[in-house]
Amino acid sequence: MSQAIKEAVGAKTEVKTYRNYIGGKWVPSRTGRTFESTNPAHKAEVLGVLQQSDMRDVDAAIEAASKAFAGWRRTPAPARGEIVLKAGIILEARKEELARLMTQEMGKVLKEARGDVQEAIDMAKYAAGFGRLPHGETVPSELRHKWAMTVRVPLGVVACITPWNFPMAIPSWKILPALMGGNTIVFKPASDTPIIATKLVEILEEAGLPSGVLNLVTGSGSEVGDPLVQDPRVAGISFTGSTAAGRQIAELAGRNLKRLGLELGGKNAIVVLDDADLPLAVDGALWAAFGTTGQRCTAASRLIVDKKVEKDFTDLLQERAAKMRVGDGLQPDTDMGPVINEAALKKVHEYTEIGKKEHARLVHGGDFAGDQGWFYRPTIFADGRKDMRMAQEEIFGPSTLVMPVNGLDEALEVANSTQYGLSMSIYTNDLRKAFHAMDEMQSGLVYVNAPTIGAEIQLPFGGVKNTGNGHREAGTVALDEFTEWKTIYVDYSGRLQRAQIDTALGE
Ligand code: NAP
Ligand code: MG
């Protein structure tokens, strides 16, 4: 077809259609409906057409995962690890291509998209090793001729429901440890980033994952996520997303006493004391507030600064923010990409209006940045107080609030004054103050002289308070969310021995 005819027919003829992956086959949805994935930097650019599935597809996927469970559970863990490792090697070979696609689908600048893919590579290499690590303990029994031990066992069929902000990293944090634990999976990715999710599934297929072990169903939270959460055949749910959706899922999961891991919202704070290295603190604040366009669960949307240095800090931050270039993340000179979609853009601007009404002082930004895509200027408010909505509610965009305080105690009191508890950081050169903050900060992650973002996969990740329900992802505990303990006693004495009653001193 000539270019002219192609244009006449419409660019849509060129757009690829992606399918669900159920029982080892790429299949269309039973609904016959589809939706589009678009580029947030170029609203009109359609990147692909996806299946808009419903409960019938969910049912088929759960059925396939249930059937595959017995075989996968019995596959030796080192053999499972070989497949996961191979997926990591494929990811590594295709890193650049995947990162570019991610920038197009999600908007984050290319450098950060590479980091997102790298996190999946790191997780694959790390999780593969679980296959050869101990998966239980032998423990002395109080009785003679008796062994006591524990082994990890899989949950069964696990649902992995993920957000769009780390479209490769977050699914890998869930799927790879869940696979290593011996579970089979139904994966429901965010509707804003279904293509990159499909790529991850394709790669695991190529790495040799048997049919039915991992199933992908695209579609909305209500039509796909909700039936998945409610189905009694699903034994465990791993969810990362908003606190509102997390609450709803927790209620449903609670009714059926399902295992549930929740990673939810944040309202993270950087504390800057008067003795801090100010340029270093500004570097950190800029990266934590505007990296990934502020759309990280660990983004610093509160900058709690000692009054003695607040003016200098805010001036420096404003100066740096003014130099940031907002645009298409594929362009090498772009510092900050768009927000994910129109609703997100409206929400960020709504908080600008709220901030003004609450008499926070707009220092920088507060406005849209071009209409090609969902662009917003890096936005800084000052004179923040802890009772402001801006200081309490998650904005999830490039908007941050400077909050003046008097000294460490007030800084910590303000830092701890929200319902969330994911990540906090302190900039100080006083060792005693740093340790005091490490003790007192109510958050799952604490950074000293570093920003609130930048987790590494070999450490546990997660939050306290309304950020979650006590589970942690990644790190040495990564399998805890996806396995149960089985305790086994073997008595080879040949007679009845009663724990706590029969003495072990005799024969
Ligand atoms: P979201 O709206 O809650 O969506 C997350 C995922 O859940 C999506 O796949 C969504 O599907 C699905 N979903 C929505 N409602 C559902 C329901 N009732 N039942 C089952 N599934 C449902 O969150 P988001 O806007 O994508 O992500 C941003 C949020 O995630 C922020 O609050 C952020 O802090 C949080 N987050 C937390 C962490 C962490 O580790 N703590 C990490 C990253 C992000 P659709 O896409 O089809 O709507
Ligand atoms: Mg999109």
XYZ file of C-alpha atoms and ligand atoms in Angstrom:
556
model
C 0.000 0.000 0.000
C 1.373 3.431 -0.890
C 1.809 6.050 1.819
C -0.981 8.165 0.287
C -3.457 5.273 0.357
C -2.402 4.387 3.897
C -3.157 7.933 4.976
C -6.490 7.884 3.185
C -7.485 4.643 4.894
C -6.382 6.123 8.199
C -3.403 5.468 10.447
C -5.496 2.994 12.458
C -4.938 0.261 9.861
C -1.296 0.230 11.002
C -2.079 -0.177 14.673
C -1.398 -3.593 16.111
C -4.050 -5.504 18.023
C -2.905 -7.264 21.172
C -4.693 -10.214 22.700
C -5.221 -11.814 26.062
C -2.956 -14.725 26.974
C -4.951 -17.608 28.419
C -3.830 -21.215 28.784
C -0.775 -20.589 26.599
C -2.757 -19.079 23.698
C -3.124 -15.479 22.514
C -6.887 -15.067 22.280
C -9.406 -12.287 21.667
C -11.835 -11.338 24.409
C -15.225 -13.008 24.418
C -16.755 -9.546 24.567
C -15.593 -8.680 21.047
C -14.801 -5.232 22.439
C -11.442 -3.453 22.397
C -9.824 -0.295 23.732
C -6.849 1.788 22.677
C -3.577 2.567 24.364
C -2.395 6.080 23.551
C 0.739 8.149 24.002
C 0.347 10.739 26.778
C 2.890 13.012 25.039
C 0.920 12.916 21.757
C -2.736 12.465 22.631
C -3.770 11.495 19.112
C -1.171 8.752 18.745
C -2.692 5.306 19.169
C -0.050 2.729 20.059
C -2.156 -0.389 20.030
C -5.589 -1.940 20.369
C -6.245 -4.136 23.397
C -8.930 -6.566 24.460
C -11.624 -5.039 26.640
C -12.337 -8.197 28.572
C -14.984 -9.082 31.105
C -15.751 -11.809 33.638
C -15.970 -14.517 30.961
C -12.323 -13.987 30.058
C -11.432 -13.818 33.740
C -13.217 -17.121 34.257
C -11.257 -18.768 31.426
C -7.971 -17.403 32.758
C -8.646 -18.642 36.296
C -9.630 -22.010 34.881
C -6.359 -22.237 32.934
C -4.323 -21.153 35.963
C -6.105 -23.701 38.176
C -5.364 -26.508 35.712
C -1.696 -25.548 35.432
C -1.183 -25.326 39.188
C -0.483 -28.990 39.968
C 2.249 -29.222 37.341
C 3.904 -25.922 38.243
C 3.766 -26.584 41.981
C 5.663 -29.834 41.416
C 8.229 -28.298 39.076
C 11.455 -28.152 41.096
C 12.180 -24.633 42.291
C 15.614 -24.538 40.590
C 13.886 -25.353 37.276
C 11.401 -22.538 37.854
C 14.409 -20.313 38.527
C 15.973 -21.203 35.172
C 12.900 -19.870 33.349
C 12.813 -16.685 35.414
C 16.526 -16.136 34.807
C 16.084 -16.644 31.082
C 13.321 -14.023 31.117
C 15.810 -11.654 32.773
C 18.365 -12.309 30.033
C 15.790 -11.640 27.300
C 14.703 -8.458 29.080
C 18.320 -7.348 29.191
C 18.818 -7.966 25.484
C 15.668 -6.006 24.656
C 16.058 -3.269 27.277
C 16.343 -0.314 24.880
C 13.385 -1.308 22.723
C 11.206 -1.909 25.795
C 12.269 1.373 27.393
C 11.344 3.325 24.254
C 7.970 1.649 24.110
C 7.442 2.424 27.800
C 8.207 6.118 27.262
C 5.648 6.167 24.465
C 2.959 4.368 26.405
C 3.485 5.831 29.868
C 5.344 9.110 29.314
C 8.334 8.876 31.663
C 11.600 10.150 30.162
C 13.715 7.527 28.418
C 16.430 7.456 31.071
C 13.821 6.588 33.702
C 12.106 4.056 31.448
C 15.462 2.289 31.125
C 15.588 2.224 34.922
C 12.100 0.707 35.080
C 13.131 -2.123 32.737
C 16.397 -2.519 34.656
C 14.393 -3.073 37.835
C 12.623 -5.993 36.155
C 15.986 -7.389 35.008
C 17.360 -7.072 38.552
C 14.258 -8.737 39.972
C 14.493 -11.624 37.496
C 18.118 -12.315 38.424
C 17.384 -11.977 42.133
C 14.156 -14.003 42.172
C 15.708 -16.798 40.081
C 18.124 -17.368 42.959
C 15.239 -18.163 45.308
C 15.050 -21.472 43.468
C 18.236 -22.649 45.143
C 17.868 -21.017 48.561
C 16.569 -22.849 51.642
C 12.776 -22.824 51.693
C 12.282 -23.848 55.281
C 14.009 -24.692 58.523
C 14.768 -27.797 60.498
C 14.110 -27.129 64.159
C 14.943 -29.335 67.169
C 11.990 -31.206 68.639
C 11.519 -31.426 72.408
C 11.087 -35.204 72.078
C 13.519 -37.933 71.120
C 13.491 -39.568 67.712
C 11.373 -36.848 66.289
C 12.090 -34.332 63.530
C 10.473 -30.934 63.159
C 10.692 -28.743 60.068
C 8.964 -26.155 57.900
C 8.525 -25.819 54.160
C 7.071 -23.037 52.036
C 4.092 -24.011 49.922
C 2.419 -21.982 47.177
C -0.993 -20.343 47.646
C -2.455 -21.580 44.350
C -3.897 -19.182 41.788
C -2.770 -15.630 42.486
C -4.146 -12.409 40.974
C -1.621 -9.671 40.227
C -3.254 -6.258 39.695
C -0.854 -3.451 38.862
C -0.753 0.324 38.227
C 0.696 2.181 35.237
C 3.439 4.229 36.883
C 6.035 1.424 36.890
C 4.550 -0.667 34.110
C 7.380 -3.188 33.939
C 8.981 -2.998 37.393
C 5.845 -3.451 39.506
C 4.466 -6.439 37.556
C 7.909 -8.059 37.790
C 7.980 -7.506 41.577
C 4.797 -9.519 41.835
C 4.873 -12.044 39.016
C 8.449 -13.276 39.384
C 8.371 -14.022 43.142
C 4.857 -15.490 42.760
C 6.183 -17.850 40.081
C 9.194 -18.789 42.211
C 6.801 -19.594 45.039
C 5.082 -22.150 42.779
C 1.866 -20.220 42.143
C 0.022 -19.794 38.883
C -1.131 -16.316 37.962
C -3.814 -14.189 36.394
C -2.291 -10.808 35.591
C -4.501 -7.733 35.151
C -2.362 -4.734 34.199
C -3.384 -1.070 34.310
C -5.455 0.013 31.334
C -3.057 2.891 30.645
C -0.064 0.579 30.069
C -1.328 -2.746 28.714
C 1.173 -3.041 25.847
C 4.274 -3.001 28.008
C 2.534 -5.558 30.249
C 1.907 -7.743 27.206
C 5.630 -7.558 26.351
C 6.543 -8.902 29.784
C 4.178 -11.829 29.308
C 5.554 -12.510 25.805
C 9.053 -12.615 27.259
C 8.084 -15.094 29.987
C 6.437 -17.241 27.327
C 9.615 -17.113 25.235
C 11.635 -18.034 28.333
C 9.727 -21.308 28.488
C 6.919 -20.826 30.994
C 4.456 -23.727 30.585
C 0.919 -23.039 29.333
C -1.539 -21.700 31.884
C 1.086 -20.766 34.491
C 0.798 -17.061 33.663
C -2.361 -15.636 32.108
C -2.967 -12.063 30.982
C -6.380 -10.419 30.866
C -6.630 -6.747 29.864
C -9.612 -4.549 30.616
C -11.001 -2.287 33.301
C -10.816 -2.475 37.069
C -14.560 -3.042 37.310
C -14.942 -5.619 34.523
C -11.706 -7.573 35.009
C -10.188 -6.601 38.377
C -13.356 -6.935 40.399
C -14.443 -10.438 39.235
C -10.858 -11.586 39.655
C -10.825 -10.399 43.255
C -14.194 -12.004 43.991
C -13.588 -15.429 42.452
C -13.268 -18.146 45.131
C -10.683 -20.026 43.026
C -8.235 -17.139 43.457
C -6.330 -17.811 46.679
C -4.203 -14.696 46.832
C -4.277 -11.144 45.515
C -1.344 -8.827 45.102
C -2.497 -5.289 44.423
C -0.635 -2.030 43.899
C -2.686 1.085 43.295
C -4.777 3.724 44.991
C -5.879 3.522 48.600
C -9.530 3.819 47.504
C -9.353 0.741 45.249
C -7.221 -1.072 47.838
C -9.877 -0.606 50.509
C -12.568 -1.964 48.225
C -10.457 -4.994 47.338
C -9.604 -5.607 51.000
C -13.298 -5.716 51.901
C -14.028 -8.257 49.187
C -10.952 -10.343 49.946
C -11.785 -10.262 53.648
C -15.154 -11.853 53.064
C -13.449 -14.877 51.539
C -10.440 -14.782 53.884
C -8.020 -14.479 50.985
C -4.366 -13.687 51.256
C -3.947 -10.055 50.204
C -0.895 -7.850 49.684
C -1.623 -4.140 49.288
C 0.774 -1.394 48.198
C -1.174 1.851 48.192
C -0.846 5.618 48.199
C 1.748 7.906 49.731
C 2.239 11.479 50.898
C 5.972 11.322 51.304
C 8.082 13.964 52.976
C 11.623 15.239 52.806
C 12.804 16.952 55.997
C 15.545 19.540 55.569
C 17.211 20.708 58.784
C 19.144 23.959 59.190
C 22.516 22.200 59.147
C 21.824 20.319 55.893
C 23.918 20.541 52.761
C 21.391 22.775 51.001
C 22.357 22.224 47.333
C 22.323 18.461 47.992
C 18.873 18.720 49.590
C 17.604 20.748 46.625
C 18.995 18.146 44.198
C 17.138 15.454 46.130
C 13.901 17.428 46.429
C 13.850 18.231 42.717
C 14.346 14.575 41.776
C 11.852 13.260 44.337
C 9.157 15.830 43.521
C 9.409 15.900 39.723
C 11.059 12.615 38.741
C 8.516 10.485 36.821
C 6.466 13.730 36.716
C 5.716 13.240 40.421
C 3.879 10.010 39.638
C 5.771 7.737 41.976
C 4.188 6.270 45.067
C 7.338 7.507 46.835
C 7.316 11.015 45.276
C 8.027 13.827 47.748
C 4.957 16.036 47.728
C 5.892 17.611 51.073
C 9.171 19.425 51.709
C 9.411 20.130 55.428
C 12.117 22.748 55.855
C 13.540 24.485 58.908
C 12.543 28.158 58.878
C 16.191 29.210 59.135
C 16.935 27.850 55.659
C 13.477 27.797 54.115
C 13.882 30.914 51.976
C 17.247 29.844 50.556
C 15.949 26.331 49.942
C 12.787 27.515 48.184
C 14.667 30.056 46.045
C 17.157 27.428 44.930
C 14.405 24.903 44.206
C 12.438 27.444 42.182
C 15.544 28.360 40.202
C 16.157 24.704 39.344
C 12.505 23.960 38.526
C 12.441 26.954 36.164
C 15.173 25.299 34.091
C 13.300 22.030 33.675
C 12.122 21.230 30.156
C 8.736 19.568 29.942
C 7.976 17.500 26.844
C 8.127 14.178 25.039
C 10.281 11.810 27.082
C 11.885 10.422 23.913
C 13.564 13.781 23.240
C 17.023 13.763 24.827
C 16.678 17.267 26.287
C 13.382 16.591 28.091
C 13.627 16.632 31.896
C 10.009 15.822 32.671
C 7.371 14.030 30.604
C 3.576 14.347 30.650
C 1.199 12.998 33.299
C -0.556 9.786 32.376
C -3.930 10.998 31.090
C -6.512 13.747 31.018
C -8.036 12.837 34.384
C -4.605 13.031 36.025
C -3.949 16.429 34.423
C -7.265 17.770 35.700
C -6.576 16.411 39.166
C -3.166 18.083 39.378
C -4.651 21.406 38.292
C -7.536 21.022 40.725
C -4.982 20.815 43.524
C -3.363 24.006 42.249
C -6.736 25.693 42.711
C -7.157 24.088 46.130
C -3.681 25.261 47.140
C -4.491 28.837 46.166
C -7.771 28.732 48.080
C -5.986 27.419 51.129
C -3.540 30.351 50.871
C -0.488 28.314 50.072
C 1.866 30.565 48.079
C 2.428 29.540 44.457
C 6.157 29.843 43.846
C 6.427 28.132 40.498
C 4.313 26.490 37.779
C 0.656 25.917 38.526
C -0.308 25.723 34.882
C -0.546 23.535 31.802
C 2.491 23.195 29.553
C 1.258 22.761 25.989
C -1.667 20.870 24.531
C 0.042 18.194 22.387
C -0.003 15.933 25.390
C -0.958 15.862 29.068
C 1.721 18.324 30.162
C 1.879 20.282 33.406
C 4.608 22.588 34.664
C 6.618 21.572 37.707
C 4.659 23.210 40.498
C 5.912 24.449 43.843
C 3.800 25.882 46.625
C 5.248 27.396 49.813
C 3.863 28.414 53.241
C 2.325 24.964 53.628
C 0.590 23.900 56.817
C -0.204 20.377 57.862
C -3.982 20.935 57.949
C -4.098 21.861 54.243
C -5.607 19.369 51.800
C -2.458 19.837 49.728
C -0.494 18.516 52.694
C -2.764 15.544 53.326
C -4.032 14.197 49.992
C -2.056 12.350 47.355
C -1.849 14.434 44.167
C 0.264 12.009 42.118
C 1.640 14.640 39.802
C 4.364 17.307 39.558
C 3.216 19.369 42.522
C 4.986 19.819 45.829
C 4.507 21.896 48.965
C 7.206 23.567 51.072
C 6.230 23.477 54.753
C 8.218 25.663 57.192
C 8.945 24.295 60.699
C 10.987 25.124 63.786
C 13.550 22.394 64.359
C 13.592 18.608 64.309
C 10.719 17.795 66.678
C 8.196 19.888 64.808
C 9.541 18.551 61.491
C 8.893 14.964 62.608
C 5.496 15.831 64.003
C 4.490 17.361 60.652
C 6.076 14.503 58.693
C 4.009 11.952 60.628
C 0.756 13.896 60.360
C -0.781 12.080 57.362
C -2.704 8.837 56.934
C 0.110 7.459 54.753
C 3.515 6.024 55.607
C 5.526 4.940 52.592
C 8.760 6.920 52.310
C 10.465 9.717 54.256
C 13.853 11.330 54.088
C 15.960 13.668 56.181
C 18.807 15.943 55.169
C 21.132 16.719 58.075
C 24.800 16.395 58.961
C 24.035 15.797 62.628
C 24.311 12.069 63.291
C 22.176 12.217 66.437
C 19.343 13.960 64.613
C 19.542 11.502 61.718
C 19.244 8.522 64.073
C 16.427 10.166 65.982
C 14.531 10.616 62.704
C 15.238 7.001 61.712
C 13.551 5.980 64.963
C 10.606 8.338 64.810
C 9.573 8.459 61.156
C 6.378 6.459 60.612
C 7.156 5.024 57.202
C 8.189 1.792 55.561
C 11.234 3.427 53.967
C 13.600 6.011 55.442
C 16.414 7.752 53.584
C 19.201 9.826 55.137
C 20.731 12.500 52.896
C 18.994 10.992 49.885
C 15.561 11.597 48.324
C 12.403 9.568 49.061
C 12.642 7.675 45.776
C 15.125 5.071 44.587
C 14.317 1.683 46.123
C 16.582 -1.272 45.316
C 15.073 -4.712 44.736
C 17.229 -6.616 47.236
C 15.540 -4.799 50.142
C 11.914 -5.016 51.245
C 9.545 -2.363 49.901
C 6.240 -1.214 51.342
C 4.584 1.165 53.735
C 2.825 1.506 57.083
C -0.511 3.120 58.037
C -2.892 3.471 55.074
C -0.154 2.778 52.541
C -0.647 -0.944 52.903
C -1.598 -3.895 55.039
C 1.758 -4.958 56.378
C 3.109 -6.933 53.447
C 6.426 -6.155 51.840
C 7.490 -6.744 48.274
C 10.996 -7.596 47.032
C 14.004 -8.233 49.269
C 14.666 -11.426 51.178
C 10.993 -11.517 52.219
C 9.644 -11.438 48.646
C 8.232 -14.969 48.884
C 6.268 -14.283 52.092
C 3.383 -12.664 50.215
C 3.096 -15.632 47.870
C 3.612 -18.668 50.081
C 2.270 -20.319 53.224
C 4.279 -22.173 55.813
C 3.688 -25.863 56.319
C 5.024 -27.270 59.590
C 5.914 -30.956 59.506
C 6.687 -33.305 62.398
C 8.126 -36.780 61.817
C 8.111 -39.137 64.803
C 10.222 -42.229 64.202
C 10.246 -43.447 67.845
C 7.605 -46.072 67.142
C 5.543 -45.114 70.165
C 3.112 -42.364 71.153
C 5.019 -39.332 72.382
C 3.067 -36.391 73.730
C 4.528 -32.901 73.375
C 4.558 -30.844 76.611
C 3.603 -33.959 78.598
C 6.098 -36.750 78.096
C 9.579 -36.030 79.348
C 12.365 -36.292 76.841
C 14.835 -37.495 79.448
C 13.950 -41.199 79.289
C 14.678 -43.542 76.399
P -5.756 2.474 40.645
O -6.705 3.330 39.926
O -6.111 2.018 42.001
O -5.492 1.229 39.683
C -4.546 0.213 39.960
C -4.949 -1.058 39.259
O -6.138 -1.583 39.840
C -5.275 -0.897 37.783
O -4.912 -2.076 37.108
C -6.786 -0.715 37.812
O -7.402 -1.030 36.589
C -7.167 -1.699 38.895
N -8.410 -1.424 39.593
C -9.004 -0.227 39.815
N -10.109 -0.391 40.572
C -10.215 -1.703 40.841
C -11.149 -2.503 41.576
N -12.193 -1.964 42.203
N -10.953 -3.830 41.637
C -9.889 -4.408 41.053
N -8.982 -3.703 40.336
C -9.135 -2.377 40.244
O -4.346 3.186 40.766
P -3.526 3.919 39.615
O -4.130 5.256 39.393
O -3.346 3.034 38.456
O -2.094 4.069 40.301
C -1.764 5.145 41.108
C -1.855 4.790 42.568
O -1.021 3.675 42.842
C -1.360 5.873 43.477
O -2.216 6.003 44.582
C 0.005 5.370 43.926
O 0.452 5.882 45.148
C -0.221 3.925 43.986
N 1.032 3.194 43.907
C 1.508 2.611 45.047
C 2.710 1.939 45.042
C 3.230 1.307 46.287
O 4.072 0.440 46.161
N 2.790 1.669 47.472
C 3.437 1.865 43.854
C 2.935 2.473 42.714
C 1.720 3.133 42.751
P -7.606 0.109 35.452
O -6.262 0.589 35.062
O -8.282 -0.652 34.365
O -8.447 1.180 36.052
Mg -1.647 5.674 27.532
